[in-house]
XYZ file of C-alpha atoms in Angstrom:
130
model
C 202.457 130.245 -26.535
C 201.813 132.406 -29.261
C 204.917 134.249 -29.839
C 206.595 134.264 -33.133
C 210.223 135.742 -33.697
C 210.917 136.418 -37.395
C 214.440 136.227 -38.887
C 215.379 139.910 -38.267
C 214.519 139.661 -34.676
C 211.091 141.275 -34.760
C 208.859 139.225 -32.338
C 204.855 139.362 -33.145
C 202.251 138.429 -30.140
C 198.684 139.273 -29.079
C 198.242 141.566 -26.081
C 197.730 139.203 -23.113
C 199.234 135.935 -24.483
C 202.545 134.266 -23.312
C 205.422 133.210 -25.268
C 209.277 132.483 -24.731
C 212.269 134.177 -26.099
C 215.431 131.999 -26.308
C 218.755 133.893 -26.243
C 221.697 131.358 -27.800
C 225.286 132.374 -28.786
C 226.393 133.436 -24.925
C 230.054 132.582 -23.980
C 229.825 129.146 -22.381
C 232.847 129.822 -20.108
C 231.396 132.672 -18.639
C 228.523 133.447 -15.921
C 226.130 135.992 -17.020
C 222.796 137.884 -15.846
C 220.845 138.462 -18.978
C 218.414 141.013 -19.172
C 215.453 141.697 -21.084
C 213.406 144.767 -21.312
C 210.297 146.478 -23.374
C 210.165 150.519 -24.269
C 207.343 152.302 -25.987
C 208.124 154.890 -28.877
C 208.684 157.445 -25.767
C 211.542 154.953 -24.369
C 209.337 154.446 -21.061
C 209.879 151.134 -19.792
C 207.076 148.943 -19.844
C 206.709 146.674 -16.710
C 210.072 145.543 -14.993
C 213.197 144.339 -16.594
C 213.130 140.768 -16.581
C 216.537 138.908 -15.816
C 217.543 135.680 -15.608
C 221.167 134.450 -14.453
C 223.115 131.872 -16.256
C 225.978 129.738 -15.606
C 228.717 128.673 -17.993
C 225.635 128.008 -20.509
C 225.451 129.526 -24.329
C 221.343 129.903 -24.092
C 219.021 131.405 -21.808
C 215.167 131.865 -22.285
C 212.540 134.490 -20.887
C 209.305 133.820 -20.562
C 206.721 136.448 -21.220
C 203.894 136.102 -19.055
C 200.246 136.990 -20.123
C 200.238 139.617 -16.926
C 203.507 141.105 -18.626
C 201.959 141.043 -22.258
C 198.758 142.551 -21.161
C 200.992 145.836 -20.195
C 201.616 146.181 -24.114
C 198.437 147.681 -25.019
C 196.966 148.430 -28.623
C 195.093 151.955 -29.185
C 191.221 150.736 -30.426
C 191.883 152.540 -33.499
C 195.035 150.597 -34.665
C 195.334 147.074 -35.895
C 198.967 146.503 -33.840
C 201.215 148.920 -31.664
C 204.937 148.697 -32.243
C 206.866 148.607 -28.960
C 210.753 147.831 -28.870
C 213.067 145.625 -26.755
C 216.864 145.220 -25.867
C 218.697 142.271 -24.262
C 221.794 142.866 -22.305
C 224.721 140.370 -20.819
C 226.775 141.325 -17.801
C 228.877 139.444 -15.508
C 228.581 139.655 -11.653
C 231.715 141.984 -10.607
C 232.825 142.811 -13.874
C 232.530 146.391 -15.143
C 231.772 144.896 -18.855
C 228.203 144.983 -19.873
C 227.128 144.058 -23.729
C 224.148 144.740 -25.463
C 223.390 141.575 -27.295
C 222.576 142.011 -31.129
C 219.587 140.168 -32.123
C 219.296 138.217 -35.999
C 220.795 140.611 -38.488
C 220.487 143.814 -36.562
C 223.105 146.147 -36.750
C 224.525 149.023 -34.106
C 221.778 151.303 -33.518
C 218.832 149.307 -34.728
C 215.861 148.959 -33.175
C 214.313 145.646 -32.229
C 210.758 145.586 -32.691
C 207.840 143.954 -31.026
C 204.226 144.088 -32.718
C 201.656 143.502 -30.544
C 197.940 142.746 -31.777
C 195.033 143.403 -30.111
C 193.546 140.425 -27.538
C 190.844 138.632 -29.422
C 189.775 136.584 -26.353
C 189.588 137.095 -22.882
C 188.968 134.143 -20.448
C 186.839 132.326 -23.136
C 185.005 135.729 -23.755
C 184.906 137.161 -27.582
C 186.142 140.750 -27.550
C 184.566 142.481 -30.783
C 187.227 144.284 -32.841
C 185.984 148.096 -33.718
C 186.428 149.358 -37.393
């Protein structure tokens, strides 16, 4: 898995690679449904929201599959593309929903995903364009 998460919550990944995102610090006394979603710069949802149910645990993880990150395209003339992600925790049968903050992000800050173009596909080298 080749996914890097910086101290500020910025995720870096190559298009088509897989990786795991671990969310910790949840209230262990509660049952949560936790959601992860990616948007482009125009707030269009990319793929489906991922959802994990967790019962009385302070940690949950999301696995980004290669099929999922393949949806994160990079224009030929750019070294990378910026996408944005969000994480939300809800409790079944509760009206309260909480958007979770990542690392040192503040209210209204955007959580970025830097997606770099695929270098190899199935053992086949993909040349970079200048």
